[in-house]
Amino acid sequence: MIERPLLLVDVDGVLNPLGASLPGFTPHECVVDGQVYRVQLNTAHGPALLRLAEETGAELVWATTWEHAANEWIGPRIGLPELPVIEMPLPGLPGGPPPSGYGEMFKTPHVAAYVGGRPFVWFDDHTWEPDEAYLRDRPGIGEFLLVRVDARAGLTEADLAGAREWLSARQG
């Protein structure tokens, strides 16, 4: 049985653009562990991600430091169901990643451990060449596409189209 590819989704900088308010985005206040966060979300993102997953046979997964709070505060506001979560303890905390020497973002080892050999697309605003190198050099990591979302604009149709094209080319 061939496992479904994964669509990994970050929140801040991807679904919640950083900086000025943008047309189509609505501000929200979320309280996580007593901390108030102000986010701006676009209700078109949820249906667009669901459509991409359905068209490509992929599984949506949260890849964000919001972790399980994304299912409570972000998903319902943009029309996403509860999604699996890649847990991402911050560096220096128990379960956090050790330094690797690649210079990758702290999330990347957690993503590598989660995806196994499944192909995946990762929407994030902080993935760079060291993250690609880290993933390429890990045994058992399947094909992947890192979509570097512009944190000022958030997830765009062009980002989704690139992921759709990449995933469709692998459908057999």
mmCIF file of C-alpha atoms in Angstrom:
data_model
loop_
_atom_site.group_PDB
_atom_site.id
_atom_site.type_symbol
_atom_site.label_atom_id
_atom_site.label_comp_id
_atom_site.label_asym_id
_atom_site.label_seq_id
_atom_site.Cartn_x
_atom_site.Cartn_y
_atom_site.Cartn_z
ATOM 1 C CA MET A 1 0.000 0.000 0.000
ATOM 2 C CA ILE A 2 1.340 3.430 -0.964
ATOM 3 C CA GLU A 3 0.998 5.987 1.805
ATOM 4 C CA ARG A 4 -0.619 9.303 1.017
ATOM 5 C CA PRO A 5 1.631 12.321 0.623
ATOM 6 C CA LEU A 6 1.550 14.955 3.333
ATOM 7 C CA LEU A 7 0.720 18.667 3.230
ATOM 8 C CA LEU A 8 2.441 20.257 6.223
ATOM 9 C CA VAL A 9 1.052 23.660 7.212
ATOM 10 C CA ASP A 10 2.601 26.312 9.430
ATOM 11 C CA VAL A 11 0.470 29.085 10.971
ATOM 12 C CA ASP A 12 2.488 32.248 11.607
ATOM 13 C CA GLY A 13 3.694 33.751 8.342
ATOM 14 C CA VAL A 14 1.645 31.254 6.314
ATOM 15 C CA LEU A 15 -1.995 31.391 7.439
ATOM 16 C CA ASN A 16 -1.337 34.410 9.670
ATOM 17 C CA PRO A 17 0.707 36.905 7.640
ATOM 18 C CA LEU A 18 3.027 39.044 9.686
ATOM 19 C CA GLY A 19 2.785 42.822 9.557
ATOM 20 C CA ALA A 20 0.080 45.032 8.111
ATOM 21 C CA SER A 21 -3.544 43.978 7.719
ATOM 22 C CA LEU A 22 -4.310 42.536 4.302
ATOM 23 C CA PRO A 23 -7.542 42.526 2.293
ATOM 24 C CA GLY A 24 -9.522 39.327 2.877
ATOM 25 C CA PHE A 25 -8.033 38.733 6.329
ATOM 26 C CA THR A 26 -9.994 39.088 9.571
ATOM 27 C CA PRO A 27 -8.324 39.823 12.916
ATOM 28 C CA HIS A 28 -8.852 37.411 15.830
ATOM 29 C CA GLU A 29 -7.648 37.177 19.407
ATOM 30 C CA CYS A 30 -6.656 33.731 20.622
ATOM 31 C CA VAL A 31 -5.708 32.800 24.168
ATOM 32 C CA VAL A 32 -3.245 29.931 24.454
ATOM 33 C CA ASP A 33 -1.918 28.994 27.894
ATOM 34 C CA GLY A 34 -2.998 32.392 29.226
ATOM 35 C CA GLN A 35 -1.142 34.279 26.468
ATOM 36 C CA VAL A 36 -3.184 36.467 24.078
ATOM 37 C CA TYR A 37 -2.200 36.216 20.415
ATOM 38 C CA ARG A 38 -3.530 38.487 17.710
ATOM 39 C CA VAL A 39 -3.785 36.782 14.352
ATOM 40 C CA GLN A 40 -5.268 37.667 10.997
ATOM 41 C CA LEU A 41 -6.817 34.806 9.070
ATOM 42 C CA ASN A 42 -8.371 34.379 5.646
ATOM 43 C CA THR A 43 -11.415 32.082 5.491
ATOM 44 C CA ALA A 44 -10.493 31.163 1.891
ATOM 45 C CA HIS A 45 -7.373 29.316 3.087
ATOM 46 C CA GLY A 46 -9.224 26.398 4.686
ATOM 47 C CA PRO A 47 -11.272 25.436 1.603
ATOM 48 C CA ALA A 48 -8.238 25.967 -0.644
ATOM 49 C CA LEU A 49 -6.109 23.598 1.465
ATOM 50 C CA LEU A 50 -8.902 21.028 1.638
ATOM 51 C CA ARG A 51 -9.328 21.210 -2.150
ATOM 52 C CA LEU A 52 -5.579 20.760 -2.662
ATOM 53 C CA ALA A 53 -5.550 17.739 -0.351
ATOM 54 C CA GLU A 54 -8.546 16.173 -2.093
ATOM 55 C CA GLU A 55 -7.221 16.783 -5.614
ATOM 56 C CA THR A 56 -3.801 15.330 -4.830
ATOM 57 C CA GLY A 57 -4.752 12.597 -2.361
ATOM 58 C CA ALA A 58 -2.662 14.270 0.346
ATOM 59 C CA GLU A 59 -3.178 14.419 4.098
ATOM 60 C CA LEU A 60 -3.142 17.812 5.842
ATOM 61 C CA VAL A 61 -0.998 18.065 8.997
ATOM 62 C CA TRP A 62 -0.174 20.986 11.292
ATOM 63 C CA ALA A 63 3.571 21.764 11.336
ATOM 64 C CA THR A 64 3.518 24.759 13.654
ATOM 65 C CA THR A 65 4.611 25.812 17.107
ATOM 66 C CA TRP A 66 0.904 26.354 17.756
ATOM 67 C CA GLU A 67 0.823 22.536 17.884
ATOM 68 C CA HIS A 68 -2.573 21.299 19.168
ATOM 69 C CA ALA A 69 -3.807 24.864 19.731
ATOM 70 C CA ALA A 70 -3.999 25.173 15.927
ATOM 71 C CA ASN A 71 -6.930 22.728 16.007
ATOM 72 C CA GLU A 72 -8.686 24.858 18.614
ATOM 73 C CA TRP A 73 -7.928 28.406 17.439
ATOM 74 C CA ILE A 74 -6.899 28.396 13.773
ATOM 75 C CA GLY A 75 -8.611 25.498 11.988
ATOM 76 C CA PRO A 76 -12.195 26.325 13.025
ATOM 77 C CA ARG A 77 -11.794 29.963 11.960
ATOM 78 C CA ILE A 78 -10.748 29.036 8.417
ATOM 79 C CA GLY A 79 -12.887 25.943 7.897
ATOM 80 C CA LEU A 80 -10.418 23.138 8.570
ATOM 81 C CA PRO A 81 -11.349 19.990 10.494
ATOM 82 C CA GLU A 82 -9.143 18.719 13.299
ATOM 83 C CA LEU A 83 -5.789 17.757 11.792
ATOM 84 C CA PRO A 84 -2.885 15.617 12.988
ATOM 85 C CA VAL A 85 -0.144 17.646 14.683
ATOM 86 C CA ILE A 86 3.634 17.388 14.511
ATOM 87 C CA GLU A 87 4.728 18.142 18.052
ATOM 88 C CA MET A 88 7.607 20.613 18.116
ATOM 89 C CA PRO A 89 9.202 21.228 21.498
ATOM 90 C CA LEU A 90 11.373 24.322 21.349
ATOM 91 C CA PRO A 91 15.153 23.930 21.528
ATOM 92 C CA GLY A 92 16.397 23.769 25.084
ATOM 93 C CA LEU A 93 13.184 22.126 26.334
ATOM 94 C CA PRO A 94 12.797 18.382 27.014
ATOM 95 C CA GLY A 95 12.156 16.665 23.688
ATOM 96 C CA GLY A 96 13.625 19.588 21.756
ATOM 97 C CA PRO A 97 16.018 18.820 18.924
ATOM 98 C CA PRO A 98 19.749 18.605 19.513
ATOM 99 C CA PRO A 99 22.004 20.799 17.349
ATOM 100 C CA SER A 100 22.843 19.031 14.095
ATOM 101 C CA GLY A 101 25.479 21.204 12.493
ATOM 102 C CA TYR A 102 23.359 21.854 9.411
ATOM 103 C CA GLY A 103 22.001 25.194 10.608
ATOM 104 C CA GLU A 104 18.436 24.123 9.950
ATOM 105 C CA MET A 105 15.396 25.556 11.682
ATOM 106 C CA PHE A 106 14.466 23.841 14.953
ATOM 107 C CA LYS A 107 11.266 22.436 13.392
ATOM 108 C CA THR A 108 13.057 20.475 10.671
ATOM 109 C CA PRO A 109 14.193 17.465 12.790
ATOM 110 C CA HIS A 110 10.623 17.089 14.073
ATOM 111 C CA VAL A 111 9.290 17.149 10.520
ATOM 112 C CA ALA A 112 11.892 14.579 9.450
ATOM 113 C CA ALA A 113 10.908 12.258 12.290
ATOM 114 C CA TYR A 114 7.208 12.583 11.453
ATOM 115 C CA VAL A 115 7.211 12.147 7.664
ATOM 116 C CA GLY A 116 9.240 8.966 7.437
ATOM 117 C CA GLY A 117 9.435 7.997 3.775
ATOM 118 C CA ARG A 118 6.231 9.720 2.711
ATOM 119 C CA PRO A 119 6.453 12.454 0.082
ATOM 120 C CA PHE A 120 5.516 15.830 1.489
ATOM 121 C CA VAL A 121 5.010 19.509 0.795
ATOM 122 C CA TRP A 122 5.836 21.864 3.645
ATOM 123 C CA PHE A 123 4.331 25.374 3.661
ATOM 124 C CA ASP A 124 6.503 27.511 5.950
ATOM 125 C CA ASP A 125 8.050 30.960 5.904
ATOM 126 C CA HIS A 126 11.313 29.901 7.578
ATOM 127 C CA THR A 127 12.688 27.015 5.521
ATOM 128 C CA TRP A 128 15.987 27.609 3.762
ATOM 129 C CA GLU A 129 18.861 25.736 2.118
ATOM 130 C CA PRO A 130 20.090 24.222 5.432
ATOM 131 C CA ASP A 131 16.616 22.717 5.942
ATOM 132 C CA GLU A 132 16.711 21.193 2.455
ATOM 133 C CA ALA A 133 20.209 19.815 3.089
ATOM 134 C CA TYR A 134 19.166 18.354 6.435
ATOM 135 C CA LEU A 135 16.149 16.594 4.883
ATOM 136 C CA ARG A 136 18.056 15.429 1.778
ATOM 137 C CA ASP A 137 20.768 13.856 3.925
ATOM 138 C CA ARG A 138 18.410 11.991 6.287
ATOM 139 C CA PRO A 139 18.045 8.298 5.509
ATOM 140 C CA GLY A 140 14.483 7.269 4.739
ATOM 141 C CA ILE A 141 13.156 10.741 3.854
ATOM 142 C CA GLY A 142 11.063 10.600 0.702
ATOM 143 C CA GLU A 143 10.673 13.269 -1.918
ATOM 144 C CA PHE A 144 9.709 16.687 -0.638
ATOM 145 C CA LEU A 145 8.985 20.238 -1.666
ATOM 146 C CA LEU A 146 9.602 23.154 0.673
ATOM 147 C CA VAL A 147 7.285 26.036 -0.204
ATOM 148 C CA ARG A 148 8.778 29.221 1.245
ATOM 149 C CA VAL A 149 5.757 31.392 1.867
ATOM 150 C CA ASP A 150 6.290 35.161 1.965
ATOM 151 C CA ALA A 151 5.442 35.981 5.597
ATOM 152 C CA ARG A 152 4.169 39.435 4.633
ATOM 153 C CA ALA A 153 1.609 38.055 2.164
ATOM 154 C CA GLY A 154 0.776 34.660 3.673
ATOM 155 C CA LEU A 155 -0.244 31.622 1.653
ATOM 156 C CA THR A 156 -1.038 32.575 -1.947
ATOM 157 C CA GLU A 157 -2.662 30.882 -4.908
ATOM 158 C CA ALA A 158 0.810 30.644 -6.478
ATOM 159 C CA ASP A 159 2.067 28.713 -3.416
ATOM 160 C CA LEU A 160 -0.874 26.329 -3.682
ATOM 161 C CA ALA A 161 -0.444 25.941 -7.451
ATOM 162 C CA GLY A 162 3.227 25.026 -7.047
ATOM 163 C CA ALA A 163 2.331 22.369 -4.486
ATOM 164 C CA ARG A 164 -0.496 21.052 -6.682
ATOM 165 C CA GLU A 165 1.817 20.744 -9.679
ATOM 166 C CA TRP A 166 4.543 18.999 -7.664
ATOM 167 C CA LEU A 167 2.126 16.531 -6.040
ATOM 168 C CA SER A 168 0.255 15.845 -9.287
ATOM 169 C CA ALA A 169 3.513 14.967 -11.048
ATOM 170 C CA ARG A 170 4.029 12.199 -8.456
ATOM 171 C CA GLN A 171 0.572 10.642 -8.704
ATOM 172 C CA GLY A 172 1.645 7.938 -10.989
#
